mmCIF file of C-alpha atoms in Angstrom:
data_model
loop_
_atom_site.group_PDB
_atom_site.id
_atom_site.type_symbol
_atom_site.label_atom_id
_atom_site.label_comp_id
_atom_site.label_asym_id
_atom_site.label_seq_id
_atom_site.Cartn_x
_atom_site.Cartn_y
_atom_site.Cartn_z
ATOM 1 C CA MET A 28 0.000 0.000 0.000
ATOM 2 C CA LYS A 29 1.525 3.283 -1.109
ATOM 3 C CA PHE A 30 0.262 6.796 -0.415
ATOM 4 C CA ASP A 31 1.377 10.378 -0.763
ATOM 5 C CA THR A 32 1.151 10.996 2.989
ATOM 6 C CA LEU A 33 0.823 9.040 6.197
ATOM 7 C CA VAL A 34 -0.883 10.834 9.089
ATOM 8 C CA LEU A 35 -0.034 9.233 12.423
ATOM 9 C CA GLY A 36 -2.703 9.888 15.037
ATOM 10 C CA GLY A 37 -6.485 9.677 14.873
ATOM 11 C CA GLY A 38 -7.431 12.525 17.205
ATOM 12 C CA ILE A 39 -8.990 15.804 16.153
ATOM 13 C CA VAL A 40 -5.656 17.186 14.897
ATOM 14 C CA GLY A 41 -4.667 14.111 12.908
ATOM 15 C CA VAL A 42 -8.097 13.665 11.369
ATOM 16 C CA SER A 43 -8.228 17.353 10.434
ATOM 17 C CA VAL A 44 -4.797 17.129 8.793
ATOM 18 C CA ALA A 45 -5.904 14.047 6.866
ATOM 19 C CA VAL A 46 -9.120 15.708 5.635
ATOM 20 C CA HIS A 47 -7.326 18.832 4.433
ATOM 21 C CA LEU A 48 -4.648 16.854 2.610
ATOM 22 C CA GLN A 49 -7.218 14.591 0.970
ATOM 23 C CA GLN A 50 -9.254 17.628 -0.089
ATOM 24 C CA ARG A 51 -6.157 18.909 -1.905
ATOM 25 C CA GLY A 52 -5.882 15.790 -4.014
ATOM 26 C CA LEU A 53 -3.255 13.807 -2.108
ATOM 27 C CA SER A 54 -3.740 10.139 -1.319
ATOM 28 C CA VAL A 55 -3.656 9.843 2.467
ATOM 29 C CA ALA A 56 -3.638 7.036 5.016
ATOM 30 C CA LEU A 57 -4.573 7.813 8.626
ATOM 31 C CA VAL A 58 -2.951 5.360 11.033
ATOM 32 C CA ASP A 59 -3.694 4.831 14.725
ATOM 33 C CA ARG A 60 -3.952 1.959 17.165
ATOM 34 C CA LYS A 61 -7.634 2.742 17.771
ATOM 35 C CA PRO A 62 -10.484 4.109 15.629
ATOM 36 C CA PRO A 63 -10.512 7.923 15.347
ATOM 37 C CA GLY A 64 -11.413 10.047 18.346
ATOM 38 C CA ASN A 65 -10.894 7.489 21.087
ATOM 39 C CA GLU A 66 -7.950 8.888 23.028
ATOM 40 C CA THR A 67 -7.371 12.523 24.058
ATOM 41 C CA SER A 68 -10.116 13.758 21.726
ATOM 42 C CA PHE A 69 -12.688 11.523 23.400
ATOM 43 C CA GLY A 70 -12.995 13.485 26.611
ATOM 44 C CA ASN A 71 -12.975 17.247 26.851
ATOM 45 C CA ALA A 72 -15.341 20.114 27.530
ATOM 46 C CA GLY A 73 -16.380 20.367 23.888
ATOM 47 C CA LEU A 74 -15.427 24.046 23.603
ATOM 48 C CA ILE A 75 -14.233 25.742 20.412
ATOM 49 C CA GLN A 76 -12.615 28.663 22.169
ATOM 50 C CA ARG A 77 -12.544 31.762 20.007
ATOM 51 C CA GLU A 78 -11.860 33.690 23.218
ATOM 52 C CA GLY A 79 -8.759 31.620 24.009
ATOM 53 C CA VAL A 80 -6.194 34.051 22.616
ATOM 54 C CA TYR A 81 -4.175 33.961 25.832
ATOM 55 C CA PRO A 82 -3.094 30.340 26.401
ATOM 56 C CA TYR A 83 -3.259 29.038 29.961
ATOM 57 C CA ALA A 84 -0.238 30.449 31.793
ATOM 58 C CA PHE A 85 1.661 29.123 34.781
ATOM 59 C CA PRO A 86 0.680 31.124 37.878
ATOM 60 C CA ARG A 87 3.321 33.589 39.048
ATOM 61 C CA ASP A 88 1.551 34.945 42.125
ATOM 62 C CA LEU A 89 3.372 33.696 45.232
ATOM 63 C CA GLY A 90 0.185 33.133 47.195
ATOM 64 C CA LYS A 91 -1.271 31.016 44.406
ATOM 65 C CA LEU A 92 1.923 29.000 44.088
ATOM 66 C CA LEU A 93 1.960 28.321 47.825
ATOM 67 C CA ASP A 94 -1.665 27.223 47.632
ATOM 68 C CA TYR A 95 -0.837 24.807 44.815
ATOM 69 C CA ALA A 96 2.177 23.524 46.749
ATOM 70 C CA ARG A 97 -0.190 22.208 49.442
ATOM 71 C CA ASN A 98 -1.658 19.946 46.729
ATOM 72 C CA ARG A 99 -5.221 20.424 47.881
ATOM 73 C CA SER A 100 -6.371 22.931 45.254
ATOM 74 C CA LEU A 101 -9.515 22.084 43.341
ATOM 75 C CA ASP A 102 -8.167 23.152 39.952
ATOM 76 C CA VAL A 103 -4.575 21.841 40.050
ATOM 77 C CA ARG A 104 -3.173 18.704 41.674
ATOM 78 C CA TYR A 105 0.176 17.001 41.184
ATOM 79 C CA HIS A 106 1.900 13.691 41.734
ATOM 80 C CA PRO A 107 4.861 14.368 44.072
ATOM 81 C CA THR A 108 6.814 11.476 42.579
ATOM 82 C CA ALA A 109 6.571 13.081 39.128
ATOM 83 C CA MET A 110 7.958 16.462 40.138
ATOM 84 C CA PRO A 111 11.685 15.659 39.614
ATOM 85 C CA SER A 112 10.931 14.646 36.028
ATOM 86 C CA LEU A 113 8.582 17.571 35.383
ATOM 87 C CA ALA A 114 10.638 20.289 37.086
ATOM 88 C CA PRO A 115 12.651 21.367 33.992
ATOM 89 C CA PHE A 116 9.456 21.653 31.939
ATOM 90 C CA LEU A 117 7.610 23.521 34.688
ATOM 91 C CA TYR A 118 10.469 25.995 35.088
ATOM 92 C CA ARG A 119 10.378 26.796 31.366
ATOM 93 C CA TYR A 120 6.581 27.042 31.515
ATOM 94 C CA TRP A 121 6.876 29.474 34.429
ATOM 95 C CA TYR A 122 9.527 31.465 32.517
ATOM 96 C CA HIS A 123 7.335 31.902 29.427
ATOM 97 C CA SER A 124 4.352 32.886 31.589
ATOM 98 C CA ARG A 125 5.838 36.211 32.675
ATOM 99 C CA PRO A 126 3.243 38.808 31.612
ATOM 100 C CA ASP A 127 5.350 40.441 28.893
ATOM 101 C CA ARG A 128 6.393 37.087 27.420
ATOM 102 C CA HIS A 129 2.838 35.798 27.693
ATOM 103 C CA ALA A 130 1.570 38.854 25.802
ATOM 104 C CA THR A 131 4.099 38.220 23.025
ATOM 105 C CA ILE A 132 3.013 34.590 22.800
ATOM 106 C CA ALA A 133 -0.630 35.654 22.597
ATOM 107 C CA ARG A 134 0.065 37.781 19.520
ATOM 108 C CA SER A 135 1.201 34.668 17.657
ATOM 109 C CA TYR A 136 -1.300 32.308 19.241
ATOM 110 C CA ALA A 137 -4.208 34.564 18.332
ATOM 111 C CA THR A 138 -3.453 34.099 14.629
ATOM 112 C CA LEU A 139 -4.581 30.489 14.991
ATOM 113 C CA ILE A 140 -7.382 31.115 17.456
ATOM 114 C CA GLU A 141 -9.086 33.713 15.243
ATOM 115 C CA HIS A 142 -9.787 30.992 12.651
ATOM 116 C CA CYS A 143 -10.914 28.226 15.019
ATOM 117 C CA VAL A 144 -14.678 28.709 14.732
ATOM 118 C CA SER A 145 -14.775 29.386 10.995
ATOM 119 C CA GLU A 146 -12.559 26.392 10.186
ATOM 120 C CA HIS A 147 -14.657 24.065 12.338
ATOM 121 C CA ARG A 148 -17.864 25.343 10.774
ATOM 122 C CA ALA A 149 -16.470 24.726 7.298
ATOM 123 C CA LEU A 150 -15.683 21.095 8.125
ATOM 124 C CA VAL A 151 -18.938 20.620 10.023
ATOM 125 C CA GLU A 152 -20.886 21.712 6.951
ATOM 126 C CA VAL A 153 -19.205 19.352 4.490
ATOM 127 C CA ALA A 154 -19.200 16.535 7.068
ATOM 128 C CA GLY A 155 -22.945 16.911 7.726
ATOM 129 C CA ALA A 156 -22.308 17.217 11.448
ATOM 130 C CA GLY A 157 -24.359 20.335 12.155
ATOM 131 C CA ALA A 158 -26.474 18.592 14.788
ATOM 132 C CA LEU A 159 -23.389 18.327 17.025
ATOM 133 C CA LEU A 160 -22.531 22.040 16.933
ATOM 134 C CA ARG A 161 -23.911 24.697 19.303
ATOM 135 C CA SER A 162 -23.399 28.373 18.607
ATOM 136 C CA GLY A 163 -24.007 31.180 21.079
ATOM 137 C CA GLY A 164 -21.023 30.721 23.348
ATOM 138 C CA TRP A 165 -20.430 29.405 26.840
ATOM 139 C CA LEU A 166 -20.453 30.778 30.394
ATOM 140 C CA LYS A 167 -18.003 31.566 33.160
ATOM 141 C CA VAL A 168 -19.966 31.890 36.408
ATOM 142 C CA PHE A 169 -18.892 33.591 39.628
ATOM 143 C CA ARG A 170 -19.601 33.544 43.327
ATOM 144 C CA THR A 171 -17.490 36.590 44.280
ATOM 145 C CA ALA A 172 -17.434 40.131 42.933
ATOM 146 C CA ARG A 173 -13.632 40.182 43.080
ATOM 147 C CA LYS A 174 -13.248 37.286 40.661
ATOM 148 C CA LEU A 175 -16.010 38.599 38.393
ATOM 149 C CA ASP A 176 -14.275 41.971 38.164
ATOM 150 C CA GLU A 177 -10.898 40.367 37.501
ATOM 151 C CA GLU A 178 -12.241 38.171 34.704
ATOM 152 C CA THR A 179 -14.237 41.036 33.220
ATOM 153 C CA ARG A 180 -11.087 43.147 32.936
ATOM 154 C CA ALA A 181 -9.340 40.267 31.178
ATOM 155 C CA ALA A 182 -12.266 39.885 28.774
ATOM 156 C CA GLU A 183 -12.218 43.614 28.034
ATOM 157 C CA ARG A 184 -8.508 43.415 27.243
ATOM 158 C CA SER A 185 -9.058 40.473 24.878
ATOM 159 C CA HIS A 186 -11.870 42.366 23.195
ATOM 160 C CA ALA A 187 -9.748 45.493 22.725
ATOM 161 C CA GLU A 188 -6.682 43.629 21.473
ATOM 162 C CA TYR A 189 -8.159 40.691 19.549
ATOM 163 C CA GLY A 190 -11.843 41.349 18.960
ATOM 164 C CA VAL A 191 -13.074 38.711 21.402
ATOM 165 C CA THR A 192 -16.804 39.204 21.933
ATOM 166 C CA PHE A 193 -18.488 38.708 25.276
ATOM 167 C CA GLU A 194 -21.409 39.904 27.367
ATOM 168 C CA THR A 195 -21.895 40.250 31.098
ATOM 169 C CA LEU A 196 -24.899 38.743 32.856
ATOM 170 C CA ASP A 197 -26.062 39.831 36.274
ATOM 171 C CA ALA A 198 -27.754 37.376 38.617
ATOM 172 C CA VAL A 199 -31.214 37.953 37.127
ATOM 173 C CA GLN A 200 -30.006 37.568 33.538
ATOM 174 C CA LEU A 201 -28.065 34.455 34.474
ATOM 175 C CA ARG A 202 -31.140 32.850 36.010
ATOM 176 C CA ALA A 203 -33.082 33.615 32.840
ATOM 177 C CA ALA A 204 -30.380 31.983 30.706
ATOM 178 C CA GLU A 205 -29.763 29.007 33.019
ATOM 179 C CA PRO A 206 -32.667 28.708 35.476
ATOM 180 C CA PHE A 207 -31.366 25.531 37.117
ATOM 181 C CA LEU A 208 -27.982 26.912 38.167
ATOM 182 C CA SER A 209 -27.454 27.863 41.801
ATOM 183 C CA HIS A 210 -29.062 31.151 42.806
ATOM 184 C CA ALA A 211 -25.985 31.910 44.918
ATOM 185 C CA LEU A 212 -24.137 32.980 41.763
ATOM 186 C CA LEU A 213 -23.540 36.717 41.373
ATOM 187 C CA GLY A 214 -23.276 36.752 37.605
ATOM 188 C CA ALA A 215 -21.486 35.444 34.546
ATOM 189 C CA LEU A 216 -19.504 36.221 31.427
ATOM 190 C CA ARG A 217 -20.698 34.704 28.174
ATOM 191 C CA TYR A 218 -18.153 34.387 25.360
ATOM 192 C CA THR A 219 -20.558 34.826 22.486
ATOM 193 C CA GLY A 220 -18.128 34.200 19.631
ATOM 194 C CA SER A 221 -17.256 30.667 20.704
ATOM 195 C CA ASP A 222 -19.007 27.434 19.753
ATOM 196 C CA SER A 223 -19.314 24.095 21.526
ATOM 197 C CA VAL A 224 -20.141 20.524 20.589
ATOM 198 C CA SER A 225 -22.391 17.971 22.238
ATOM 199 C CA ASP A 226 -20.113 14.983 21.579
ATOM 200 C CA PRO A 227 -16.418 15.588 20.747
ATOM 201 C CA ASN A 228 -15.842 11.927 19.898
ATOM 202 C CA ALA A 229 -18.771 11.948 17.456
ATOM 203 C CA LEU A 230 -17.423 15.112 15.831
ATOM 204 C CA VAL A 231 -14.031 13.494 15.211
ATOM 205 C CA MET A 232 -15.771 10.427 13.797
ATOM 206 C CA ALA A 233 -17.862 12.645 11.504
ATOM 207 C CA TYR A 234 -14.695 14.275 10.180
ATOM 208 C CA ALA A 235 -13.167 10.790 9.769
ATOM 209 C CA ARG A 236 -16.152 9.634 7.711
ATOM 210 C CA LEU A 237 -15.736 12.737 5.548
ATOM 211 C CA PHE A 238 -12.087 11.763 5.054
ATOM 212 C CA GLU A 239 -13.151 8.316 3.870
ATOM 213 C CA ARG A 240 -15.797 9.751 1.541
ATOM 214 C CA LEU A 241 -13.068 11.874 -0.019
ATOM 215 C CA GLY A 242 -11.095 8.700 -0.726
ATOM 216 C CA GLY A 243 -8.882 8.526 2.352
ATOM 217 C CA HIS A 244 -7.960 5.307 4.137
ATOM 218 C CA ILE A 245 -8.181 4.704 7.902
ATOM 219 C CA LEU A 246 -5.850 1.937 9.041
ATOM 220 C CA ILE A 247 -5.360 0.335 12.439
ATOM 221 C CA GLY A 248 -1.657 0.106 13.070
ATOM 222 C CA ASP A 249 1.272 0.908 15.304
ATOM 223 C CA ALA A 250 2.768 4.325 14.603
ATOM 224 C CA GLU A 251 5.820 3.380 16.636
ATOM 225 C CA THR A 252 6.874 1.093 13.776
ATOM 226 C CA LEU A 253 7.603 4.182 11.657
ATOM 227 C CA GLU A 254 10.669 3.749 9.455
ATOM 228 C CA PRO A 255 12.405 6.459 7.429
ATOM 229 C CA GLN A 256 11.603 7.228 4.546
ATOM 230 C CA TRP A 257 8.556 6.492 5.255
ATOM 231 C CA ALA A 258 6.651 3.342 6.237
ATOM 232 C CA VAL A 259 4.628 1.861 9.095
ATOM 233 C CA HIS A 260 3.123 -1.524 9.803
ATOM 234 C CA ALA A 261 -0.662 -1.748 9.954
ATOM 235 C CA GLN A 262 -2.953 -4.724 10.483
ATOM 236 C CA SER A 263 -3.386 -4.861 6.726
ATOM 237 C CA GLY A 264 0.356 -4.876 6.037
ATOM 238 C CA ARG A 265 3.235 -2.531 5.349
ATOM 239 C CA VAL A 266 2.183 1.010 4.395
ATOM 240 C CA GLU A 267 4.532 3.376 2.553
ATOM 241 C CA ALA A 268 4.333 7.074 1.724
ATOM 242 C CA ARG A 269 6.446 9.947 0.440
ATOM 243 C CA SER A 270 5.742 12.055 3.546
ATOM 244 C CA VAL A 271 4.497 11.613 7.097
ATOM 245 C CA VAL A 272 2.763 13.846 9.629
ATOM 246 C CA VAL A 273 3.176 13.057 13.331
ATOM 247 C CA ALA A 274 -0.044 14.122 15.075
ATOM 248 C CA MET A 275 -0.086 11.729 18.013
ATOM 249 C CA GLY A 276 -0.813 14.222 20.759
ATOM 250 C CA PRO A 277 0.833 13.212 24.060
ATOM 251 C CA TRP A 278 2.440 10.168 22.411
ATOM 252 C CA SER A 279 4.191 12.185 19.699
ATOM 253 C CA ASP A 280 7.513 12.227 21.505
ATOM 254 C CA THR A 281 7.734 8.433 21.299
ATOM 255 C CA ILE A 282 8.326 8.967 17.575
ATOM 256 C CA THR A 283 10.205 12.259 17.597
ATOM 257 C CA ALA A 284 12.717 11.173 20.245
ATOM 258 C CA ARG A 285 13.575 8.041 18.287
ATOM 259 C CA LEU A 286 14.293 10.264 15.271
ATOM 260 C CA GLY A 287 16.615 12.465 17.304
ATOM 261 C CA TYR A 288 14.325 15.370 18.272
ATOM 262 C CA ARG A 289 14.433 16.245 21.972
ATOM 263 C CA LEU A 290 11.283 18.306 22.272
ATOM 264 C CA PRO A 291 10.006 19.569 25.659
ATOM 265 C CA LEU A 292 6.625 17.855 25.587
ATOM 266 C CA ALA A 293 4.764 17.195 28.846
ATOM 267 C CA VAL A 294 1.160 16.347 29.687
ATOM 268 C CA LYS A 295 -1.604 17.883 31.743
ATOM 269 C CA ARG A 296 -3.941 15.123 32.791
ATOM 270 C CA GLY A 297 -7.672 15.580 33.337
ATOM 271 C CA TYR A 298 -10.809 13.591 34.119
ATOM 272 C CA HIS A 299 -14.463 13.556 33.222
ATOM 273 C CA MET A 300 -17.628 11.854 34.392
ATOM 274 C CA HIS A 301 -21.186 11.950 32.985
ATOM 275 C CA TYR A 302 -24.287 12.451 35.142
ATOM 276 C CA ALA A 303 -27.985 12.389 34.621
ATOM 277 C CA ALA A 304 -29.797 15.633 35.407
ATOM 278 C CA GLU A 305 -32.468 15.627 38.057
ATOM 279 C CA PRO A 306 -35.962 15.303 36.515
ATOM 280 C CA GLY A 307 -36.977 18.513 34.780
ATOM 281 C CA ALA A 308 -33.538 20.159 35.054
ATOM 282 C CA ARG A 309 -31.804 21.369 31.922
ATOM 283 C CA LEU A 310 -28.397 22.849 31.097
ATOM 284 C CA ASN A 311 -28.292 24.882 27.896
ATOM 285 C CA GLN A 312 -24.580 25.573 27.428
ATOM 286 C CA PRO A 313 -21.184 24.743 28.956
ATOM 287 C CA VAL A 314 -20.582 26.420 32.312
ATOM 288 C CA LEU A 315 -17.201 26.972 33.970
ATOM 289 C CA ASP A 316 -17.205 27.437 37.733
ATOM 290 C CA VAL A 317 -14.189 29.756 37.803
ATOM 291 C CA GLU A 318 -13.542 29.736 41.532
ATOM 292 C CA SER A 319 -13.834 25.955 41.858
ATOM 293 C CA GLY A 320 -11.951 24.986 38.695
ATOM 294 C CA PHE A 321 -14.389 22.623 36.981
ATOM 295 C CA LEU A 322 -16.738 22.765 34.020
ATOM 296 C CA ILE A 323 -20.092 21.151 33.337
ATOM 297 C CA ALA A 324 -21.376 20.764 29.794
ATOM 298 C CA PRO A 325 -24.509 19.281 28.231
ATOM 299 C CA MET A 326 -23.469 16.281 26.150
ATOM 300 C CA VAL A 327 -25.320 13.587 24.248
ATOM 301 C CA ARG A 328 -24.556 11.111 27.034
ATOM 302 C CA GLY A 329 -25.544 13.446 29.881
ATOM 303 C CA ILE A 330 -24.021 16.290 31.860
ATOM 304 C CA ARG A 331 -20.250 16.015 31.557
ATOM 305 C CA LEU A 332 -18.204 17.205 34.538
ATOM 306 C CA THR A 333 -14.583 17.916 33.608
ATOM 307 C CA THR A 334 -11.806 18.601 36.082
ATOM 308 C CA GLY A 335 -8.864 20.988 36.007
ATOM 309 C CA VAL A 336 -5.223 19.945 35.701
ATOM 310 C CA GLU A 337 -3.390 16.993 37.198
ATOM 311 C CA LEU A 338 0.389 17.160 36.796
ATOM 312 C CA GLY A 339 1.873 13.726 36.484
ATOM 313 C CA LEU A 340 3.615 11.370 34.116
ATOM 314 C CA ARG A 341 1.673 10.393 31.023
ATOM 315 C CA ASP A 342 1.217 6.703 31.742
ATOM 316 C CA THR A 343 0.748 6.744 35.522
ATOM 317 C CA ALA A 344 -2.458 5.088 36.729
ATOM 318 C CA ALA A 345 -5.557 7.258 37.150
ATOM 319 C CA THR A 346 -5.932 9.144 40.449
ATOM 320 C CA PRO A 347 -9.234 11.031 40.107
ATOM 321 C CA VAL A 348 -9.092 12.830 43.442
ATOM 322 C CA GLN A 349 -10.018 16.143 41.781
ATOM 323 C CA LEU A 350 -13.242 14.656 40.475
ATOM 324 C CA GLU A 351 -14.172 13.425 43.941
ATOM 325 C CA ALA A 352 -13.354 16.855 45.385
ATOM 326 C CA VAL A 353 -15.411 18.922 42.944
ATOM 327 C CA GLU A 354 -18.413 16.634 42.508
ATOM 328 C CA PRO A 355 -20.164 17.849 45.710
ATOM 329 C CA ILE A 356 -19.647 21.461 44.595
ATOM 330 C CA ALA A 357 -20.937 20.657 41.117
ATOM 331 C CA ARG A 358 -24.064 19.177 42.679
ATOM 332 C CA GLN A 359 -24.631 22.495 44.453
ATOM 333 C CA LEU A 360 -24.110 24.383 41.188
ATOM 334 C CA PHE A 361 -26.531 22.238 39.151
ATOM 335 C CA PRO A 362 -28.924 19.414 40.125
ATOM 336 C CA LEU A 363 -26.888 16.404 39.051
ATOM 337 C CA ALA A 364 -28.388 12.960 39.583
ATOM 338 C CA SER A 365 -26.638 9.593 39.299
ATOM 339 C CA ARG A 366 -23.299 8.895 37.651
ATOM 340 C CA LEU A 367 -23.604 7.384 34.183
ATOM 341 C CA ASP A 368 -20.052 6.087 33.685
ATOM 342 C CA ALA A 369 -18.633 3.065 35.454
ATOM 343 C CA THR A 370 -15.266 4.790 36.017
ATOM 344 C CA PRO A 371 -13.911 8.305 35.446
ATOM 345 C CA TRP A 372 -12.318 8.924 32.070
ATOM 346 C CA LEU A 373 -8.651 10.020 32.079
ATOM 347 C CA GLY A 374 -7.199 12.145 29.293
ATOM 348 C CA ARG A 375 -3.776 13.644 28.639
ATOM 349 C CA ARG A 376 -3.211 17.062 27.092
ATOM 350 C CA PRO A 377 0.109 17.429 25.206
ATOM 351 C CA CYS A 378 1.826 20.653 26.284
ATOM 352 C CA THR A 379 4.883 22.709 25.372
ATOM 353 C CA PRO A 380 6.527 25.158 27.806
ATOM 354 C CA ASP A 381 5.738 28.191 25.647
ATOM 355 C CA MET A 382 2.069 27.150 25.443
ATOM 356 C CA MET A 383 2.035 27.020 21.630
ATOM 357 C CA PRO A 384 1.695 23.943 19.426
ATOM 358 C CA ILE A 385 4.456 22.531 17.263
ATOM 359 C CA ILE A 386 3.333 22.831 13.640
ATOM 360 C CA GLY A 387 5.678 22.487 10.695
ATOM 361 C CA PRO A 388 8.469 20.548 8.995
ATOM 362 C CA ALA A 389 11.098 18.616 10.890
ATOM 363 C CA PRO A 390 14.468 20.311 10.333
ATOM 364 C CA HIS A 391 16.595 17.176 9.879
ATOM 365 C CA HIS A 392 14.337 14.827 7.888
ATOM 366 C CA LYS A 393 12.853 15.411 4.469
ATOM 367 C CA ASP A 394 9.048 15.128 4.271
ATOM 368 C CA LEU A 395 8.558 14.716 8.027
ATOM 369 C CA TRP A 396 6.007 17.071 9.586
ATOM 370 C CA PHE A 397 4.878 17.705 13.157
ATOM 371 C CA ALA A 398 1.434 18.758 14.405
ATOM 372 C CA PHE A 399 1.036 18.355 18.160
ATOM 373 C CA GLY A 400 1.356 20.131 21.507
ATOM 374 C CA HIS A 401 -2.030 21.904 21.524
ATOM 375 C CA ALA A 402 -2.561 21.580 25.301
ATOM 376 C CA HIS A 403 -6.077 22.687 26.300
ATOM 377 C CA HIS A 404 -6.990 23.707 22.746
ATOM 378 C CA GLY A 405 -6.690 20.521 20.727
ATOM 379 C CA LEU A 406 -10.366 20.490 19.780
ATOM 380 C CA THR A 407 -10.321 24.238 19.238
ATOM 381 C CA LEU A 408 -7.311 24.244 16.916
ATOM 382 C CA GLY A 409 -7.661 20.911 15.108
ATOM 383 C CA PRO A 410 -9.127 22.171 11.804
ATOM 384 C CA ILE A 411 -6.974 25.288 11.501
ATOM 385 C CA THR A 412 -3.886 23.167 12.230
ATOM 386 C CA GLY A 413 -4.987 20.690 9.581
ATOM 387 C CA ARG A 414 -5.374 23.460 7.039
ATOM 388 C CA LEU A 415 -2.024 25.050 7.896
ATOM 389 C CA ILE A 416 -0.091 21.773 7.627
ATOM 390 C CA ALA A 417 -1.834 20.880 4.351
ATOM 391 C CA GLU A 418 -1.009 24.278 2.891
ATOM 392 C CA MET A 419 2.649 23.922 3.836
ATOM 393 C CA ILE A 420 2.920 20.385 2.446
ATOM 394 C CA THR A 421 1.317 21.348 -0.866
ATOM 395 C CA GLY A 422 3.190 24.635 -1.186
ATOM 396 C CA GLU A 423 0.162 26.903 -0.966
ATOM 397 C CA GLN A 424 0.042 30.353 0.537
ATOM 398 C CA THR A 425 -0.612 29.701 4.225
ATOM 399 C CA ILE A 426 -3.609 31.176 6.012
ATOM 400 C CA VAL A 427 -1.349 32.287 8.890
ATOM 401 C CA ASP A 428 2.389 32.676 9.331
ATOM 402 C CA PRO A 429 3.667 29.282 10.540
ATOM 403 C CA TYR A 430 6.998 30.640 11.798
ATOM 404 C CA PRO A 431 6.035 31.035 15.508
ATOM 405 C CA PHE A 432 5.038 27.366 15.672
ATOM 406 C CA ARG A 433 8.198 25.944 14.069
ATOM 407 C CA VAL A 434 9.878 22.894 15.547
ATOM 408 C CA ASP A 435 13.339 24.396 15.968
ATOM 409 C CA ARG A 436 12.254 27.226 18.275
ATOM 410 C CA PHE A 437 13.240 24.984 21.191
#
């Protein structure tokens, strides 16, 4: 089996890359050990974050750092045994999070973010997946005036600098929008320019079906069998191609390291659980409880509760203590009924210390391309990343300048 391009990784980024390449007339094989959308892309909040121009920074406030050091925070937990391995990454993350450096990063990052909604909508339309997409934004809700004021100032800055649209809701307006949320809330911010989806896994599968309709091939195989220049072993046999795109999310460094690239990739782990709503209760849009560090979202399966960040090694066993800690608070926020999943789902977000993805050609191998490291915004940036990589591979004028996301910046 011979193709123009192999795409390694069946998450939202890999599938989006495969679709865009196939649309441009290349013959493409998408290779993963599981069917598309069943690893990191399976479990997330379902947000397409047009407002996310400032990537999530490492806290630099001493009080916040001391709070996290106690390892009892609701939004961030860590595995003490992992800290020696993670310390070099975390130091670089902290370094890049200084406000002036973070602002510089945002200017590059925003060039991707500004296309996230439009690029998803374009794929949703041709994939026939409109039933999965919700427009109208999502909510940050607040219990204290101090936090509401702080977040409002940040939203105003994003609006002034990058055109992010939002509206403020007082307690009465919030109850009208979401009547089943706790009446103890003081108000909310709604990011009106963002979209969300009711089943991220189903969206990836819809894009994968589009890829197949365009003539692409989805193969079950082991990407770690990659051989220069270029072949992998799939269940159906040896697969060869002129070029390869590594889009394996948190597992990408298993390939890149073997090829000689020492990239600073780490993971932020997170959990989710689905719940039934109490009879008659309804949630209309995703809701982030800012002060408690969790999000609830209406999904096809039920109300999905997602946790914040767990810092640990990628393959360490699940330790869903954050989920247990925030579930009682989530039940106060919204009338959740019984759990619907047998066990909490664990996902791993692939992260770089400068908070930007790695998108572009490998400097030391011909026809090797990287597309990973999207952290919290994998779903958000999948389609625009797919378009950018496809444009670079085919020699088109790129929709954004790829230079800030180059591999050799590290």
